[in-house]
Short mmCIF file of C-alpha atoms in Angstrom, two decimals:
data_model
loop_
_atom_site.label_atom_id
_atom_site.label_comp_id
_atom_site.label_asym_id
_atom_site.label_seq_id
_atom_site.Cartn_x
_atom_site.Cartn_y
_atom_site.Cartn_z
CA MET A 446 -32.24 293.46 -19.63
CA THR A 447 -30.36 295.19 -22.44
CA THR A 448 -27.63 293.06 -24.02
CA THR A 449 -24.62 294.70 -25.67
CA THR A 450 -21.35 293.42 -27.03
CA ASN A 451 -17.80 294.53 -26.33
CA GLN A 452 -17.73 295.91 -29.83
CA ASP A 453 -20.63 298.21 -28.95
CA GLN A 454 -18.55 299.59 -26.12
CA ARG A 455 -15.62 300.14 -28.50
CA GLU A 456 -17.98 301.88 -30.90
CA GLY A 457 -18.61 304.38 -28.15
CA LEU A 458 -22.36 304.03 -28.34
CA ARG A 459 -23.07 304.01 -24.61
CA PRO A 460 -20.73 306.92 -23.70
CA HIS A 461 -22.18 309.03 -26.49
CA LEU A 462 -25.72 308.26 -25.43
CA ALA A 463 -24.93 309.45 -21.95
CA ASP A 464 -23.46 312.70 -23.26
CA SER A 465 -26.32 315.06 -23.95
CA THR A 466 -25.96 318.81 -24.16
CA SER A 467 -28.42 321.56 -24.86
CA ALA A 468 -26.55 322.35 -28.07
CA THR A 469 -27.37 318.98 -29.54
CA ALA A 470 -30.82 318.50 -28.06
CA PRO A 471 -33.81 318.93 -30.38
CA PRO A 472 -35.18 322.48 -30.31
CA THR A 473 -38.26 323.44 -28.37
CA MET A 474 -40.87 323.87 -31.07
CA THR A 475 -44.41 325.10 -31.17
CA ARG A 476 -47.14 322.75 -32.31
CA ARG A 477 -47.21 324.49 -35.68
CA GLU A 478 -43.45 324.06 -36.11
CA LYS A 479 -43.67 320.38 -35.21
CA LEU A 480 -46.41 319.85 -37.77
CA ARG A 481 -44.33 321.67 -40.40
CA VAL A 482 -41.37 319.36 -39.79
CA ILE A 483 -43.49 316.20 -39.81
CA GLN A 484 -45.37 317.32 -42.91
CA GLY A 485 -42.21 318.39 -44.74
CA VAL A 486 -40.56 315.04 -44.12
CA GLY A 487 -43.76 313.08 -44.65
CA ILE A 488 -44.92 314.56 -47.94
CA GLY A 489 -41.66 313.63 -49.62
CA ASN A 490 -41.92 310.07 -48.34
CA ALA A 491 -45.54 309.89 -49.46
CA LEU A 492 -44.53 310.98 -52.95
CA GLU A 493 -41.58 308.58 -53.05
CA TRP A 494 -43.77 305.63 -52.11
CA PHE A 495 -46.67 306.72 -54.31
CA ASP A 496 -44.27 306.49 -57.26
CA TRP A 497 -42.64 303.30 -55.98
CA THR A 498 -45.94 301.54 -55.27
CA SER A 499 -47.53 302.63 -58.54
CA TYR A 500 -45.01 300.45 -60.32
CA THR A 501 -45.97 297.39 -58.28
CA ILE A 502 -49.71 298.06 -58.43
CA PHE A 503 -49.82 298.69 -62.20
CA ALA A 504 -47.16 296.16 -63.22
CA ALA A 505 -49.82 293.57 -64.04
CA TYR A 506 -51.46 296.10 -66.39
CA PHE A 507 -48.49 297.35 -68.41
CA ALA A 508 -46.24 294.26 -68.37
CA GLY A 509 -47.42 293.19 -71.82
CA GLN A 510 -46.66 296.61 -73.30
CA PHE A 511 -42.96 296.42 -72.51
CA PHE A 512 -42.30 292.66 -72.62
CA VAL A 513 -43.87 290.60 -75.40
CA ALA A 514 -44.62 287.07 -74.26
CA GLU A 515 -47.43 284.58 -74.81
CA ASN A 516 -47.42 283.70 -71.12
CA PRO A 517 -48.61 286.66 -68.99
CA THR A 518 -46.59 285.38 -66.04
CA THR A 519 -43.40 285.59 -68.11
CA ALA A 520 -44.14 289.21 -69.02
CA LEU A 521 -44.88 289.99 -65.38
CA LEU A 522 -41.58 288.42 -64.35
CA GLY A 523 -39.78 290.68 -66.81
CA THR A 524 -41.48 293.69 -65.28
CA PHE A 525 -40.52 292.55 -61.79
CA ALA A 526 -36.92 292.11 -62.97
CA VAL A 527 -36.89 295.81 -63.83
CA PHE A 528 -38.47 296.43 -60.42
CA ALA A 529 -35.53 294.63 -58.82
CA ALA A 530 -33.07 296.71 -60.86
CA GLY A 531 -34.45 299.81 -59.16
CA PHE A 532 -33.51 298.26 -55.83
CA LEU A 533 -29.95 297.76 -57.03
CA MET A 534 -29.62 301.54 -57.24
CA ARG A 535 -30.64 301.99 -53.64
CA PRO A 536 -27.19 301.20 -52.18
CA LEU A 537 -25.69 303.78 -54.53
CA GLY A 538 -28.38 306.24 -53.44
CA GLY A 539 -27.73 305.41 -49.79
CA LEU A 540 -23.98 305.88 -50.25
CA PHE A 541 -24.15 309.14 -52.20
CA PHE A 542 -26.98 310.79 -50.30
CA GLY A 543 -25.67 309.52 -46.97
CA TRP A 544 -22.36 311.22 -47.75
CA LEU A 545 -24.19 314.34 -48.92
CA ALA A 546 -26.42 314.48 -45.84
CA ASP A 547 -23.46 314.08 -43.46
CA ARG A 548 -21.37 316.72 -45.24
CA ARG A 549 -23.85 319.26 -46.59
CA GLY A 550 -27.01 318.77 -44.58
CA ARG A 551 -30.02 316.52 -44.18
CA ARG A 552 -32.50 319.00 -45.70
CA GLY A 553 -30.67 319.47 -49.01
CA ALA A 554 -30.15 315.73 -49.43
CA MET A 555 -33.87 315.09 -48.82
CA THR A 556 -34.85 317.67 -51.42
CA LEU A 557 -32.52 316.39 -54.14
CA ALA A 558 -33.54 312.77 -53.55
CA MET A 559 -37.18 313.68 -53.97
CA ILE A 560 -36.54 315.53 -57.25
CA ILE A 561 -34.71 312.54 -58.72
CA THR A 562 -37.50 310.15 -57.77
CA ALA A 563 -40.15 312.43 -59.31
CA LEU A 564 -38.08 312.59 -62.51
CA GLY A 565 -37.89 308.79 -62.63
CA SER A 566 -41.65 308.57 -62.26
CA MET A 567 -42.18 310.99 -65.13
CA VAL A 568 -39.82 308.98 -67.36
CA ILE A 569 -41.91 305.84 -66.77
CA GLY A 570 -45.11 307.76 -67.38
CA ILE A 571 -44.05 308.92 -70.85
CA SER A 572 -42.05 305.83 -71.89
CA PRO A 573 -42.84 304.45 -75.38
CA THR A 574 -44.06 300.86 -75.53
CA TYR A 575 -42.80 297.81 -77.40
CA GLU A 576 -45.24 298.54 -80.22
CA PHE A 577 -43.40 301.76 -81.08
CA VAL A 578 -39.72 301.18 -80.25
CA GLY A 579 -39.42 297.40 -79.89
CA ALA A 580 -37.03 296.07 -77.27
CA PHE A 581 -35.86 299.62 -76.44
CA ALA A 582 -39.15 300.08 -74.56
CA ALA A 583 -37.71 298.05 -71.69
CA ALA A 584 -34.70 300.40 -71.63
CA PHE A 585 -36.94 303.42 -71.00
CA LEU A 586 -38.74 301.54 -68.25
CA LEU A 587 -35.40 300.55 -66.76
CA ALA A 588 -34.09 304.13 -66.83
CA GLY A 589 -37.12 305.37 -64.91
CA ARG A 590 -36.75 302.62 -62.33
CA LEU A 591 -33.05 303.33 -61.86
CA LEU A 592 -33.79 306.99 -61.17
CA GLN A 593 -36.52 305.99 -58.74
CA GLY A 594 -34.14 303.59 -56.99
CA LEU A 595 -31.39 306.21 -56.69
CA GLY A 596 -33.77 308.78 -55.25
CA HIS A 597 -35.48 306.27 -53.00
CA GLY A 598 -32.18 305.22 -51.45
CA GLY A 599 -31.40 308.88 -50.78
CA GLU A 600 -34.83 309.61 -49.34
CA VAL A 601 -34.49 306.87 -46.74
CA VAL A 602 -31.12 307.94 -45.36
CA SER A 603 -31.79 311.68 -45.34
CA SER A 604 -35.38 311.70 -44.07
CA PHE A 605 -34.78 309.04 -41.41
CA THR A 606 -31.82 311.00 -40.10
CA TYR A 607 -33.65 314.31 -40.23
CA VAL A 608 -36.75 313.24 -38.31
CA THR A 609 -34.66 311.40 -35.71
CA GLU A 610 -32.50 314.44 -34.99
CA MET A 611 -35.50 316.78 -34.79
CA ALA A 612 -37.66 314.62 -32.51
CA PRO A 613 -37.64 314.86 -28.67
CA ALA A 614 -35.77 311.94 -27.13
CA ASP A 615 -38.84 310.57 -25.34
CA LYS A 616 -41.04 310.77 -28.45
CA ARG A 617 -38.76 309.55 -31.24
CA GLY A 618 -40.84 306.39 -31.67
CA ARG A 619 -43.99 308.39 -32.29
CA TRP A 620 -42.26 310.86 -34.59
CA SER A 621 -40.64 307.96 -36.40
CA SER A 622 -44.00 306.29 -36.97
CA THR A 623 -45.27 309.40 -38.81
CA VAL A 624 -42.74 308.75 -41.57
CA PHE A 625 -44.43 305.49 -42.50
CA VAL A 626 -47.86 306.96 -41.89
CA PHE A 627 -47.10 309.25 -44.83
CA VAL A 628 -45.48 306.34 -46.67
CA THR A 629 -48.72 304.43 -46.22
CA LEU A 630 -50.74 307.40 -47.42
CA GLY A 631 -48.63 307.32 -50.58
CA VAL A 632 -49.15 303.57 -50.91
CA THR A 633 -52.88 303.92 -50.23
CA THR A 634 -53.26 306.74 -52.74
CA ALA A 635 -51.58 304.66 -55.44
CA THR A 636 -53.76 301.66 -54.58
CA LEU A 637 -56.93 303.75 -54.42
CA LEU A 638 -56.10 305.36 -57.74
CA GLY A 639 -55.71 301.90 -59.23
CA ALA A 640 -59.15 300.93 -57.92
CA LEU A 641 -60.76 304.13 -59.21
CA LEU A 642 -59.17 303.91 -62.64
CA THR A 643 -60.17 300.27 -62.97
CA ALA A 644 -63.76 300.98 -61.89
CA ALA A 645 -64.17 304.10 -64.02
CA LEU A 646 -62.32 303.11 -67.20
CA GLY A 647 -62.18 299.32 -67.13
CA VAL A 648 -59.25 296.92 -67.16
CA GLU A 649 -58.68 297.28 -70.91
CA ALA A 650 -58.32 301.07 -70.80
CA VAL A 651 -55.99 300.92 -67.80
CA SER A 652 -53.83 298.34 -69.60
CA ASP A 653 -53.78 300.43 -72.79
CA TRP A 654 -52.98 303.91 -71.48
CA ALA A 655 -54.44 304.87 -68.08
CA TRP A 656 -51.63 303.12 -66.18
CA ARG A 657 -49.51 306.16 -67.11
CA ILE A 658 -51.63 308.55 -65.02
CA PRO A 659 -50.10 307.82 -61.59
CA PHE A 660 -46.53 308.13 -62.89
CA ILE A 661 -47.15 311.45 -64.61
CA LEU A 662 -49.07 312.70 -61.58
CA GLY A 663 -46.17 311.69 -59.34
CA GLY A 664 -43.78 313.71 -61.47
CA PHE A 665 -45.87 316.87 -61.13
CA LEU A 666 -46.48 316.39 -57.39
CA GLY A 667 -42.72 316.62 -56.90
CA VAL A 668 -43.00 320.39 -57.40
CA TYR A 669 -45.30 320.71 -54.37
CA ALA A 670 -43.07 318.53 -52.21
CA LEU A 671 -40.08 320.63 -53.25
CA TYR A 672 -41.83 323.76 -51.94
CA LEU A 673 -42.49 322.16 -48.55
CA ARG A 674 -38.95 320.93 -48.05
CA ARG A 675 -37.26 324.17 -49.04
CA ASN A 676 -38.89 325.79 -45.98
CA LEU A 677 -37.53 323.28 -43.46
CA ASP A 678 -34.72 324.18 -41.05
CA GLU A 679 -31.54 322.14 -40.78
CA THR A 680 -31.23 319.94 -37.68
CA PRO A 681 -29.44 321.48 -34.65
CA MET A 682 -27.15 318.44 -34.29
CA PHE A 683 -25.86 318.87 -37.83
CA GLU A 684 -25.50 322.65 -37.47
CA GLN A 685 -23.45 322.22 -34.31
CA LYS A 686 -20.94 320.14 -36.25
CA HIS A 687 -20.82 322.49 -39.26
CA ASP A 688 -20.69 326.17 -40.00
CA PRO A 689 -24.00 327.73 -41.19
CA HIS A 690 -22.97 327.47 -44.84
CA GLY A 691 -22.00 323.79 -44.63
CA SER A 692 -18.45 324.48 -45.79
CA ALA A 693 -16.30 321.39 -45.41
CA ALA A 694 -13.23 323.55 -44.89
CA ASP A 695 -14.66 325.30 -41.85
CA THR A 696 -16.52 322.51 -40.11
CA VAL A 697 -16.20 322.14 -36.36
CA ASP A 698 -16.19 318.35 -36.60
CA THR A 699 -15.51 317.48 -40.22
CA PRO A 700 -17.13 314.19 -41.24
CA PRO A 701 -14.62 311.54 -42.27
CA ARG A 702 -13.87 311.07 -45.94
CA GLY A 703 -12.13 308.51 -48.14
CA ARG A 704 -10.36 305.76 -46.23
CA GLN A 705 -11.09 307.47 -42.95
CA LEU A 706 -14.82 307.22 -43.69
CA TRP A 707 -14.64 303.49 -44.36
CA ARG A 708 -12.52 302.98 -41.25
CA GLU A 709 -15.20 304.78 -39.23
CA ILE A 710 -17.94 302.62 -40.73
CA TRP A 711 -15.84 299.52 -40.04
CA ARG A 712 -15.53 300.63 -36.41
CA HIS A 713 -19.35 300.51 -36.26
CA ARG A 714 -19.54 297.23 -38.19
CA ASN A 715 -21.67 295.50 -35.56
CA ALA A 716 -24.32 298.19 -35.89
CA CYS A 717 -24.14 297.87 -39.68
CA LEU A 718 -24.62 294.10 -39.53
CA ARG A 719 -27.55 294.47 -37.17
CA ILE A 720 -29.22 296.94 -39.49
CA MET A 721 -28.72 294.63 -42.48
CA ALA A 722 -30.38 291.74 -40.65
CA LEU A 723 -33.24 293.85 -39.35
CA ALA A 724 -33.81 295.69 -42.63
CA ALA A 725 -33.76 292.50 -44.72
CA ALA A 726 -36.71 290.90 -42.93
CA GLY A 727 -38.56 294.17 -42.46
CA THR A 728 -38.26 295.11 -46.13
CA VAL A 729 -39.23 291.72 -47.55
CA LEU A 730 -42.24 291.19 -45.30
CA TYR A 731 -43.39 294.76 -45.79
CA TYR A 732 -43.46 294.15 -49.51
CA VAL A 733 -45.09 290.73 -49.16
CA TRP A 734 -47.85 291.86 -46.79
CA ALA A 735 -48.39 295.52 -47.64
CA ILE A 736 -47.15 296.26 -51.17
CA GLN A 737 -46.86 293.15 -53.30
CA ALA A 738 -50.00 291.31 -52.16
CA PRO A 739 -52.42 293.09 -54.55
CA ALA A 740 -50.25 292.49 -57.64
CA PHE A 741 -49.69 288.86 -56.61
CA ALA A 742 -53.43 288.35 -56.07
CA ILE A 743 -54.25 289.80 -59.50
CA GLY A 744 -51.40 288.29 -61.51
CA ALA A 745 -50.72 284.90 -59.93
CA LEU A 746 -54.03 284.09 -58.23
CA GLY A 747 -56.36 285.57 -60.85
CA MET A 748 -58.44 287.68 -58.46
CA PRO A 749 -60.50 290.55 -59.96
CA PRO A 750 -58.45 293.80 -59.95
CA GLY A 751 -61.17 296.16 -58.71
CA PRO A 752 -62.09 294.36 -55.44
CA VAL A 753 -58.43 293.57 -54.80
CA MET A 754 -57.57 297.28 -54.92
CA TRP A 755 -60.33 298.14 -52.45
CA ILE A 756 -59.17 295.44 -50.01
CA ALA A 757 -55.62 296.76 -50.26
CA THR A 758 -56.82 300.31 -49.64
CA ALA A 759 -58.71 299.29 -46.49
CA ALA A 760 -55.73 297.25 -45.26
CA ASN A 761 -53.36 300.20 -45.65
CA LEU A 762 -55.70 302.52 -43.76
CA PHE A 763 -55.72 299.94 -40.96
CA PHE A 764 -51.92 299.90 -41.17
CA ILE A 765 -51.82 303.61 -40.27
CA ALA A 766 -53.56 302.91 -36.96
CA CYS A 767 -51.13 300.06 -36.30
CA LEU A 768 -48.14 302.34 -36.95
CA ALA A 769 -49.38 304.93 -34.47
CA PHE A 770 -49.82 302.26 -31.80
CA TRP A 771 -46.41 300.65 -32.31
CA GLY A 772 -44.64 304.03 -32.30
CA TRP A 773 -46.26 304.86 -28.95
CA PHE A 774 -45.53 301.34 -27.68
CA SER A 775 -41.81 301.67 -28.45
CA ASP A 776 -41.59 304.93 -26.47
CA ARG A 777 -43.25 303.27 -23.50
CA VAL A 778 -41.81 299.73 -23.54
CA GLY A 779 -38.73 299.90 -25.77
CA ARG A 780 -37.63 299.53 -29.37
CA LYS A 781 -36.41 295.94 -28.98
CA ALA A 782 -39.85 294.70 -27.93
CA ASN A 783 -41.21 295.73 -31.35
CA TRP A 784 -38.58 293.68 -33.15
CA TYR A 785 -39.12 290.61 -30.97
CA ILE A 786 -42.89 290.65 -31.51
CA PHE A 787 -42.45 291.03 -35.26
CA ALA A 788 -39.89 288.25 -35.57
CA LEU A 789 -41.75 285.72 -33.45
CA GLY A 790 -45.03 286.54 -35.16
CA GLY A 791 -43.43 286.16 -38.58
CA ILE A 792 -41.96 282.76 -37.70
CA VAL A 793 -45.28 281.46 -36.39
CA LEU A 794 -47.70 282.95 -38.94
CA THR A 795 -45.88 283.07 -42.28
CA ILE A 796 -46.86 279.60 -43.48
CA PRO A 797 -50.45 279.67 -42.13
CA LEU A 798 -51.10 283.05 -43.77
CA THR A 799 -49.63 281.93 -47.09
CA LEU A 800 -51.69 278.73 -47.07
CA LEU A 801 -54.76 280.80 -46.34
CA LEU A 802 -54.07 283.21 -49.21
CA THR A 803 -53.44 280.53 -51.82
CA GLY A 804 -55.96 278.01 -50.52
CA GLY A 805 -58.90 279.07 -52.68
CA GLU A 806 -58.85 280.57 -56.15
CA GLY A 807 -60.45 284.00 -56.34
CA GLU A 808 -61.69 284.08 -52.73
CA LEU A 809 -61.23 287.70 -51.77
CA TRP A 810 -61.74 287.22 -48.02
CA ARG A 811 -58.49 285.25 -47.96
CA LEU A 812 -56.58 288.26 -49.28
CA ALA A 813 -58.26 290.48 -46.67
CA VAL A 814 -57.23 288.25 -43.76
CA PHE A 815 -53.71 287.85 -45.18
CA MET A 816 -53.16 291.60 -45.49
CA PHE A 817 -54.84 292.71 -42.25
CA ALA A 818 -52.99 290.13 -40.13
CA GLY A 819 -49.73 290.97 -41.86
CA MET A 820 -50.24 294.68 -41.25
CA VAL A 821 -50.41 294.21 -37.48
CA LEU A 822 -47.04 292.45 -37.43
CA ILE A 823 -45.10 294.44 -40.01
CA ALA A 824 -46.17 297.74 -38.43
CA ALA A 825 -44.14 296.92 -35.30
CA PRO A 826 -40.68 297.29 -36.90
CA THR A 827 -41.78 299.66 -39.65
CA ALA A 828 -42.96 302.27 -37.15
CA ILE A 829 -39.55 302.54 -35.49
CA MET A 830 -37.04 301.93 -38.27
CA PRO A 831 -36.67 305.66 -39.06
CA ALA A 832 -35.56 306.21 -35.44
CA PHE A 833 -33.91 302.95 -34.43
CA PHE A 834 -31.44 302.79 -37.32
CA PRO A 835 -30.06 306.35 -37.00
CA GLU A 836 -29.94 305.96 -33.21
CA GLN A 837 -27.06 303.50 -33.70
CA PHE A 838 -24.56 306.06 -35.08
CA PRO A 839 -22.90 309.38 -34.11
CA THR A 840 -23.82 312.57 -35.97
CA ARG A 841 -20.78 312.69 -38.25
CA ILE A 842 -21.67 309.39 -39.98
CA ARG A 843 -25.31 308.94 -38.98
CA ALA A 844 -26.81 309.16 -42.48
CA ILE A 845 -24.24 307.11 -44.35
CA GLY A 846 -23.73 304.70 -41.45
CA MET A 847 -27.36 303.60 -41.43
CA GLY A 848 -28.01 304.27 -45.10
CA VAL A 849 -25.49 301.93 -46.71
CA PRO A 850 -26.39 298.71 -44.80
CA TYR A 851 -30.10 299.49 -45.01
CA SER A 852 -29.95 300.06 -48.77
CA VAL A 853 -27.79 297.00 -49.40
CA ALA A 854 -30.17 294.79 -47.43
CA ALA A 855 -33.18 296.25 -49.23
CA ALA A 856 -31.53 295.70 -52.62
CA LEU A 857 -30.54 292.09 -51.92
CA THR A 858 -33.85 291.02 -50.39
CA GLY A 859 -36.68 293.47 -51.00
CA GLY A 860 -35.83 294.07 -54.64
CA THR A 861 -35.85 290.38 -55.49
CA SER A 862 -38.84 289.32 -53.40
CA PRO A 863 -41.61 290.03 -55.99
CA TYR A 864 -39.73 288.10 -58.66
CA LEU A 865 -38.80 285.26 -56.30
CA GLN A 866 -42.30 284.87 -54.86
CA THR A 867 -44.00 284.90 -58.29
CA TRP A 868 -41.45 282.48 -59.82
CA LEU A 869 -41.58 279.98 -56.94
CA TYR A 870 -45.37 280.01 -56.98
CA ASP A 871 -45.38 279.53 -60.74
CA ILE A 872 -43.13 276.45 -60.53
CA GLY A 873 -45.15 274.99 -57.65
CA ALA A 874 -42.71 275.63 -54.80
CA PRO A 875 -44.32 278.37 -52.66
CA ARG A 876 -43.13 276.79 -49.39
CA VAL A 877 -39.53 277.57 -50.33
CA PHE A 878 -40.36 281.28 -50.21
CA ASP A 879 -42.07 280.82 -46.83
CA ILE A 880 -38.99 279.12 -45.41
CA TYR A 881 -36.90 282.01 -46.72
CA LEU A 882 -39.11 284.48 -44.82
CA ILE A 883 -38.87 282.42 -41.62
CA ILE A 884 -35.06 282.39 -41.83
CA LEU A 885 -35.04 286.18 -42.20
CA CYS A 886 -37.23 286.49 -39.10
CA ALA A 887 -34.88 284.22 -37.16
CA LEU A 888 -31.99 286.54 -38.05
CA VAL A 889 -34.03 289.42 -36.60
CA LEU A 890 -34.16 287.62 -33.25
CA VAL A 891 -30.38 287.30 -33.21
CA ALA A 892 -29.77 290.91 -34.26
CA THR A 893 -32.23 292.25 -31.71
CA TRP A 894 -30.64 290.27 -28.90
CA PHE A 895 -27.30 292.00 -29.50
CA ALA A 896 -28.75 295.46 -30.19
CA PRO A 897 -28.65 298.21 -27.55
CA GLU A 898 -31.92 299.60 -26.25
CA THR A 899 -32.23 303.24 -27.38
CA LYS A 900 -35.64 304.23 -26.01
CA GLY A 901 -35.57 307.70 -24.49
CA LYS A 902 -31.79 308.08 -24.66
CA PRO A 903 -29.99 311.08 -26.21
CA LEU A 904 -28.58 310.50 -29.67
CA PRO A 905 -24.86 309.75 -29.99
CA ALA A 906 -23.13 313.07 -30.55
#
């Protein structure tokens, strides 16, 4: 039932998958050690996405402080443009941190990426507004977003690779799903904080100054995440390829560099193209259904901020249960089944869900149905991305091989989706955005058809 191409055979995916040795197998760990690994990886992802989501959640509040415009939608579009700029740094983060993780270790790359993201959050939290520095206010906001984007791109490649190499082969789907469980906890915390601040202080106070709280908090929480990650062990697969000190001169199997690196990536070009197609749809629809929906409901649809935040919080808690199910499902049935269900569901339900959301001004139940239904579908690919993408590449280029196409796809599609959706709705053409989502889902069907099934198989050495 698994379909592969001749190029996959030339990439050496199947032979590598069949070659499993005890030296490269994940270590036998106690329950406490497993929890330490999952928590160490997860807390960094939670922090990354707490910072990342805080921007989206609070954009409607602080847009007018950085972009002066009579039309609130215009100011919000300016804020989303800066949001997209952060995505443009993700390919650079994926490239640099992918290289770093493959040469110096997954753990060190994860730690550095998290520090940079926390720094970007702090910059946003203390940025002066237009009232004090004029147009330069947008430059401070942009600098913080660029740092967040750089660190976020690095977090994805290093943490995905780390958790995949540490997980048992028959449980990688479940371990993978824990990454986005923590991501969702970060998203939920940011959303819940928005609801609490709005309820306790009021919309005016949040717009004036309280929007800074989550960004400053995210900067300080980076210290705690740093402590957790410094105590993690390096993955056995990486250590087998390198000496204990990570010296490039003494490596057993030195990762490629320069032109040799790009030739190696080109040799795995089919895997890279598949990841770009899969990541594009997964990223956009994750933002549309799970991240962007509250800001869109508040800014474009005029729904009250407080109730919107509570609906989003409940939807994200439901998403955690969906992630756990789909991770287990992929270990039992297969990774490809998750992608097929997501793609077909997206093609069928995108337009009906959008019509439902926008069909009645201020009707909160519409937002609830939109988000809860979307969570069921988007959890299917999201739960397994941290495993399925690294499973496509050998150890020597695993981080950079999956990181570059994933980051490029996220930058081209996910980074522009909030701006594109808000703009098309504002000009009265929301169906164009729906058609765009359906096309992305159709590309997922094609990419999945040609992808190898990786459930339960040893990682390529």
